[in-house]
Amino acid sequence: MQTTGQRIGLTAFLIGFALFIATLPLSRYVLTDKVLSQTINKEQLAAVRMATASMQGKVYGSSVGFVGDFRAAIARLNEGYKQRNETSRFIHDYAFPVTKAASTGFFSDNSQLFFWLILLLCVGGALLYILPAQRALPGIKNNGIYQDPATNRGWIGVVVCGFLIGFYVLLYFFPEYMTNWVLLFDPLSQLLNGGPASQWFVYGTLYTLVILVMGVRMMVKYRHSRYQQLRTLSVMFFQVVFAFLIPELLAFFHQPAQDLKNMWPLDYSFYFDYRIDEKIKAGTFGIFLLVWGTALWMLGVPILTYFYGKRWYCSWVCGCGGLAETLGDPYRQLSDKRLVVWKLERIMVHSVLVFAVVMTALVLYTYWSGQPSLFGFLDSYGIRSVYGSAIGAIFAGVLGTGFYPVFGSRVWCRFGCPLAAYLGLVQRFKSRFRITTNGGQCISCGNCSTYCEMGIDVRWYAQRGQDIVRSSCVGCGICSAVCPRGVLNLETDSVTTRNTNPGPILLGNNSFRIQP
Amino acid sequence: MKHLIIIGNGIAGITTARHVRQQDSRVGITVISAESEHFYSRTALMYIYMGHMTYAHTKPYEDGFWAKNRIDLLQGYVEQVDTSTKRIRLADGKWLDYDVLVVATGSVSTTFDWPGLTASGVQGLYGLPDLERMEQFTTGIDRAVVVGGGLIGVELAEMLRSRHIAVTMLVRDPHYWSSTLPAEEGKLIGRHLLRHGIDLRLETELKEILAWRGPAGPRSADASGRVRAVVTKAGEEIPCQFVGLGIGVTPNVAFLKNSGIELGKGVLVNEYFETNVADVYAIGDCNEFRQPIVGTDGALRKPIEQIWYTSRMHGETLARTICGSRTAYRPGVFFNSAKFFDIEYQTYGTLNAQLTDDEQTYYWEHPAGEQCLRINYRKTDQSVVGIHAFGLRLRQAVCEHWIQQRTPVENVLSQFRQADFNPEFSEFYTDQLAGHTPAGSPNRRKGWFRRLFSTTH
Ligand SMILES: Cc1cc2nc3c(=O)[nH]c(=O)nc-3n(C[C@H](O)[C@H](O)[C@H](O)COP(=O)(O)OP(=O)(O)OC[C@H]3O[C@@H](n4cnc5c(N)ncnc54)[C@H](O)[C@@H]3O)c2cc1C
Ligand code: SF4
Ligand code: SF4
């Protein structure tokens, strides 16, 4: 039952959230000379100024009209270049920076007021809602999850899903329509990295905030479990320090910005030419980053996964995992446990791994040989842009996170993450990690399978007394936490002691095992 | 054998079917059950009501599993067994022939002849229909009474509390589950129930159930016949809108009355699960052993043991006999487990509420009063007979080994870490145990004990 405080918190959060959405159409847009000279590169400025002369001084009520006119003007200009065969003068898409700079009116004058108001309402409201759960006695509290439309694929889940998908589509494909959100974050960006905010800065900041707030929720919910608490603190720490602060500070000191815990092949562009060049240009530090990033997947993954299982990364360090374990926790039960889905998962995730390896090999081939394609048809630029939009944006973002409230919190990690596939291979074949089944204690209740975010049918193993050795297990430990009979335990021991081939009967029945 | 019919698709019947299929790919297997088409986990009933899971989640095998393994499922109620012609009759009148029949019909909730028992909103909890009725009768109510201080009683209480319904629990004994638990543990659970807002009435017995009578009652006509209060033996009237009965279960064998199969409380069987009629076996909750079974640790087992694990072991063992190698039931060290709201419970070996003359006990309780451990051992050679724990997870294989091998209590305590099955980073309670070694033995690890103890505060 909600307390008054919780209701106030929820209301505050919803108001803050509504305000955040409402800021999107809140500006007017005027293209001035100042806007152009701030955003367009010098050689092209004169041409763009001329092409957009009819827009100048005109007040647009919405970004849609503004972007439309601006794009049309540039397109006409480019059309002219094309006809005159001056393709080198083509003007790339300036819609995002121009729209952002052209924003005027009450909102842009007071964006900091909005920023603090929204932050206070959303974060404060969410905490007010989350913290009173402390009053309940510690223990597994999954009451009502399948009766609540927010967590049982009901209407609230669908609405949240719609919002998340919309957000990702805007972010990846139409950032010029979310410039007002970017304006909110400009001063923070200035403070951290010395430059204006981009849509990626907005995303990174929101991502971090969400992990922090929902991490607090996680800490409260599982306050009876040290494992869960430490794990949550760990993902919060790595998100704030490694994913957020360090890259911003590196940018501030004009070093190549890099998330030191992210690694290839999840960070699929790590070996792209421009990123290698950027690092080589940065000298010793850049080389260090290159070596560090390579050592991480070449040595770090096999060694740490051998000792601890892939959890050391997936549910303790990784940013995608961090979001899944915090924001995604209310949705973990929605993952599909069917055998056919497991089959699909194995095909998909390993295909992505192969795709990532091949793409990287081609990119490196191009980098060293200067040839854009191999065998005349494997075009490294084409392939990497397909990967970037199909896997990097649509899979990881739109599908992976957008569908949390429908398909559960680890869609990306299960079906799409090439690093997870790689870690999984090590875990499956050469790791001390397993989930031990406690003899014959399982009552087949199904809590473990239900709450496994990776869609592993944990019960299948537990009820036959078999240890769980699965490449996809991220070691979140929730199956062990929700088991009402203490059947499951995440353990490490010598690889050969993993019991993956149990006998015909379970512990406790001596009718035909003991030979007198 | 050509056709095996199993009545009952609970854990006992289904385990038999699966194991027979593993050993014999040709025999026809039909599982007939009334309650549900597919096998589901009865132990998970409470989680459906509490919203942790849906019914679908409680099915341990996907629906396609049965066809794939050629186990025919038939939903229907068996009304009659004709052992002379080896046939059974279903409620729809259809007859089926069997070569071998396994009765695995489980239990029904026990009731007493309390006056007013037939009021609506009074029920036990055993199967899906009970769950449905409970859903219907507890929607929108705010007061309930649970009768009985056993495992199902506490599950009923937890279910009702999950919907914020006030619960009064009537327990006949001086502390919770005193038939099984020593006083300290009973009190520990009692305290936990109080913390969860249960109005726990010890040494209180139900005398009568009162219902709204007729349309003239203070409520509308459809409230007629619904429970309105219970009266205790002491004469107190406790108003409520629902009464949950958790006073135990009884073998479900009434339909066999005139079949010629010999019945006691349950279907009477020997250690091979054979009834008095050839080719008819009974396993699981519904059977009763003529001669008590002795476990391989030498402990006597109850003639009727209505436990999930026991039912499963019956199925595992019987499948061998059916497939040709006649195998006697020899359980190992007894084990069982439960959960009382947030406190998990595991028990191994023989741990009775009262010590026998030959036994001594070691008891440790965490100062916070929600975790404890008890080890009973023989006075003669100090060997361990039973271990149970509340709020701690123990490793079954290790506990079983200690009890089976008659390990002295001192060794058990000093190696207790081996039995630790708690998640990583859990408190090092095992070191606290070592600090509490029984009187007389040297207190070797006091330093550790002190240090760790102080970090818990
Ligand atoms: C709420 C609850 C919680 C429990 N929790 C635990 C626990 O945590 N740990 C534990 O060890 N044990 C627990 N138990 C006990 C455990 O569930 C039983 O011991 C076990 O399910 C018995 O299995 P079974 O196969 O013998 O019978 P059942 O599971 O009862 O299966 C028998 C089936 O046969 C069907 N049937 C009966 N008669 C006929 C007929 N004439 N024709 C056709 N079909 C028929 C019934 O409908 C039923 O579906 C619990 C029991 C309940 C009710
Ligand atoms: S099997 Fe358990 S630890 Fe592994 S991912 Fe599933 S819930 Fe987490
Ligand atoms: S949660 Fe525990 S008891 Fe339930 S099915 Fe899983 S392992 Fe078995």
GROMACS .gro file of N, CA and C and ligand atoms in nm, chain A residues 443 485, chain B residues 7-13 32-35 42-43 45 76-78 104-107 125-126 152 155 252 255 284-285 306-309 311 336-337, ligand 1:
model
  167
  443ILE      N    1   1.163  -2.756  -0.509
  443ILE     CA    2   1.021  -2.789  -0.509
  443ILE      C    3   0.956  -2.748  -0.641
  485ARG      N    4   1.356  -2.195  -0.114
  485ARG     CA    5   1.408  -2.311  -0.043
  485ARG      C    6   1.560  -2.312  -0.038
  523ILE      N    7  -0.287  -4.255  -1.199
  523ILE     CA    8  -0.393  -4.161  -1.159
  523ILE      C    9  -0.328  -4.052  -1.074
  524GLY      N   10  -0.334  -3.930  -1.120
  524GLY     CA   11  -0.275  -3.819  -1.047
  524GLY      C   12  -0.152  -3.765  -1.117
  525ASN      N   13  -0.157  -3.638  -1.158
  525ASN     CA   14  -0.041  -3.580  -1.226
  525ASN      C   15   0.040  -3.488  -1.135
  526GLY      N   16   0.044  -3.523  -1.006
  526GLY     CA   17   0.129  -3.448  -0.913
  526GLY      C   18   0.273  -3.493  -0.928
  527ILE      N   19   0.357  -3.450  -0.836
  527ILE     CA   20   0.500  -3.482  -0.847
  527ILE      C   21   0.523  -3.632  -0.843
  528ALA      N   22   0.442  -3.706  -0.765
  528ALA     CA   23   0.463  -3.851  -0.755
  528ALA      C   24   0.433  -3.918  -0.889
  529GLY      N   25   0.315  -3.891  -0.942
  529GLY     CA   26   0.275  -3.956  -1.067
  529GLY      C   27   0.363  -3.916  -1.183
  548ILE      N   28  -0.377  -3.973  -1.584
  548ILE     CA   29  -0.513  -3.918  -1.573
  548ILE      C   30  -0.518  -3.831  -1.449
  549SER      N   31  -0.568  -3.710  -1.466
  549SER     CA   32  -0.578  -3.625  -1.348
  549SER      C   33  -0.696  -3.531  -1.362
  550ALA      N   34  -0.755  -3.499  -1.250
  550ALA     CA   35  -0.879  -3.422  -1.254
  550ALA      C   36  -0.853  -3.271  -1.249
  551GLU      N   37  -0.753  -3.231  -1.174
  551GLU     CA   38  -0.742  -3.090  -1.138
  551GLU      C   39  -0.693  -3.003  -1.253
  558ARG      N   40   0.238  -2.769  -0.701
  558ARG     CA   41   0.143  -2.736  -0.594
  558ARG      C   42   0.206  -2.642  -0.492
  559THR      N   43   0.334  -2.659  -0.470
  559THR     CA   44   0.403  -2.578  -0.370
  559THR      C   45   0.407  -2.430  -0.409
  561LEU      N   46   0.145  -2.263  -0.527
  561LEU     CA   47   0.011  -2.204  -0.528
  561LEU      C   48   0.009  -2.064  -0.467
  592GLY      N   49  -0.945  -3.582  -1.635
  592GLY     CA   50  -1.071  -3.645  -1.600
  592GLY      C   51  -1.061  -3.702  -1.460
  593TYR      N   52  -1.176  -3.734  -1.404
  593TYR     CA   53  -1.179  -3.784  -1.268
  593TYR      C   54  -1.207  -3.933  -1.269
  594VAL      N   55  -1.124  -4.010  -1.202
  594VAL     CA   56  -1.145  -4.155  -1.195
  594VAL      C   57  -1.243  -4.184  -1.082
  620ALA      N   58  -0.168  -4.223  -0.749
  620ALA     CA   59  -0.086  -4.113  -0.696
  620ALA      C   60  -0.177  -3.991  -0.683
  621THR      N   61  -0.280  -4.009  -0.601
  621THR     CA   62  -0.387  -3.909  -0.599
  621THR      C   63  -0.370  -3.802  -0.493
  622GLY      N   64  -0.259  -3.804  -0.421
  622GLY     CA   65  -0.232  -3.693  -0.331
  622GLY      C   66  -0.324  -3.689  -0.210
  623SER      N   67  -0.353  -3.567  -0.166
  623SER     CA   68  -0.429  -3.549  -0.043
  623SER      C   69  -0.549  -3.459  -0.065
  641LEU      N   70  -0.648  -2.494   0.163
  641LEU     CA   71  -0.572  -2.461   0.043
  641LEU      C   72  -0.499  -2.587  -0.002
  642TYR      N   73  -0.547  -2.646  -0.109
  642TYR     CA   74  -0.476  -2.762  -0.162
  642TYR      C   75  -0.452  -2.753  -0.312
  668ILE      N   76   0.089  -2.491   0.602
  668ILE     CA   77  -0.009  -2.430   0.513
  668ILE      C   78  -0.075  -2.310   0.580
  671GLU      N   79   0.141  -2.020   0.524
  671GLU     CA   80   0.133  -1.976   0.383
  671GLU      C   81   0.005  -1.897   0.360
  768ASN      N   82  -0.601  -3.879  -0.022
  768ASN     CA   83  -0.719  -3.867  -0.108
  768ASN      C   84  -0.751  -4.003  -0.168
  771PHE      N   85  -1.230  -4.245  -0.321
  771PHE     CA   86  -1.288  -4.307  -0.442
  771PHE      C   87  -1.250  -4.454  -0.457
  800GLY      N   88   0.331  -4.146  -0.313
  800GLY     CA   89   0.308  -4.005  -0.284
  800GLY      C   90   0.226  -3.985  -0.158
  801ASP      N   91   0.161  -3.871  -0.153
  801ASP     CA   92   0.083  -3.833  -0.035
  801ASP      C   93  -0.021  -3.937   0.003
  822GLN      N   94   0.363  -3.662   0.395
  822GLN     CA   95   0.304  -3.582   0.288
  822GLN      C   96   0.395  -3.466   0.251
  823ILE      N   97   0.499  -3.501   0.180
  823ILE     CA   98   0.603  -3.404   0.148
  823ILE      C   99   0.638  -3.418   0.000
  824TRP      N  100   0.665  -3.308  -0.062
  824TRP     CA  101   0.702  -3.304  -0.204
  824TRP      C  102   0.816  -3.401  -0.235
  825TYR      N  103   0.924  -3.390  -0.154
  825TYR     CA  104   1.044  -3.469  -0.181
  825TYR      C  105   1.016  -3.618  -0.168
  827SER      N  106   0.729  -3.767  -0.212
  827SER     CA  107   0.649  -3.810  -0.327
  827SER      C  108   0.739  -3.831  -0.448
  852ASN      N  109   1.377  -3.169   0.477
  852ASN     CA  110   1.258  -3.094   0.438
  852ASN      C  111   1.291  -2.946   0.448
  853SER      N  112   1.206  -2.864   0.389
  853SER     CA  113   1.232  -2.721   0.395
  853SER      C  114   1.101  -2.645   0.384
  974LIG     C1  115  -0.017  -2.517  -0.047
  974LIG     C2  116   0.077  -2.631  -0.034
  974LIG     C3  117   0.213  -2.605  -0.016
  974LIG     C4  118   0.302  -2.709  -0.005
  974LIG     N1  119   0.434  -2.681   0.012
  974LIG     C5  120   0.521  -2.782   0.026
  974LIG     C6  121   0.658  -2.757   0.043
  974LIG     O1  122   0.700  -2.642   0.046
  974LIG     N2  123   0.745  -2.858   0.057
  974LIG     C7  124   0.702  -2.985   0.055
  974LIG     O2  125   0.783  -3.074   0.068
  974LIG     N3  126   0.573  -3.013   0.037
  974LIG     C8  127   0.481  -2.916   0.023
  974LIG     N4  128   0.348  -2.945   0.007
  974LIG     C9  129   0.308  -3.084  -0.002
  974LIG    C10  130   0.329  -3.135  -0.142
  974LIG     O3  131   0.277  -3.045  -0.233
  974LIG    C11  132   0.266  -3.269  -0.161
  974LIG     O4  133   0.330  -3.358  -0.073
  974LIG    C12  134   0.283  -3.322  -0.301
  974LIG     O5  135   0.233  -3.231  -0.394
  974LIG    C13  136   0.210  -3.452  -0.316
  974LIG     O6  137   0.224  -3.495  -0.447
  974LIG     P1  138   0.139  -3.612  -0.507
  974LIG     O7  139   0.187  -3.632  -0.643
  974LIG     O8  140   0.139  -3.724  -0.414
  974LIG     O9  141  -0.012  -3.560  -0.509
  974LIG     P2  142  -0.079  -3.431  -0.569
  974LIG    O10  143   0.017  -3.327  -0.599
  974LIG    O11  144  -0.190  -3.398  -0.477
  974LIG    O12  145  -0.140  -3.482  -0.705
  974LIG    C14  146  -0.250  -3.564  -0.709
  974LIG    C15  147  -0.335  -3.527  -0.828
  974LIG    O13  148  -0.427  -3.631  -0.849
  974LIG    C16  149  -0.552  -3.579  -0.880
  974LIG     N5  150  -0.655  -3.676  -0.841
  974LIG    C17  151  -0.687  -3.714  -0.716
  974LIG     N6  152  -0.784  -3.807  -0.721
  974LIG    C18  153  -0.813  -3.827  -0.850
  974LIG    C19  154  -0.905  -3.910  -0.918
  974LIG     N7  155  -0.984  -3.992  -0.852
  974LIG     N8  156  -0.909  -3.903  -1.051
  974LIG    C20  157  -0.828  -3.823  -1.120
  974LIG     N9  158  -0.738  -3.743  -1.061
  974LIG    C21  159  -0.731  -3.743  -0.927
  974LIG    C22  160  -0.561  -3.454  -0.802
  974LIG    O14  161  -0.650  -3.366  -0.863
  974LIG    C23  162  -0.418  -3.404  -0.806
  974LIG    O15  163  -0.399  -3.317  -0.912
  974LIG    C24  164   0.256  -2.842  -0.007
  974LIG    C25  165   0.121  -2.867  -0.026
  974LIG    C26  166   0.033  -2.763  -0.039
  974LIG    C27  167  -0.112  -2.793  -0.059
   0.00000   0.00000   0.00000
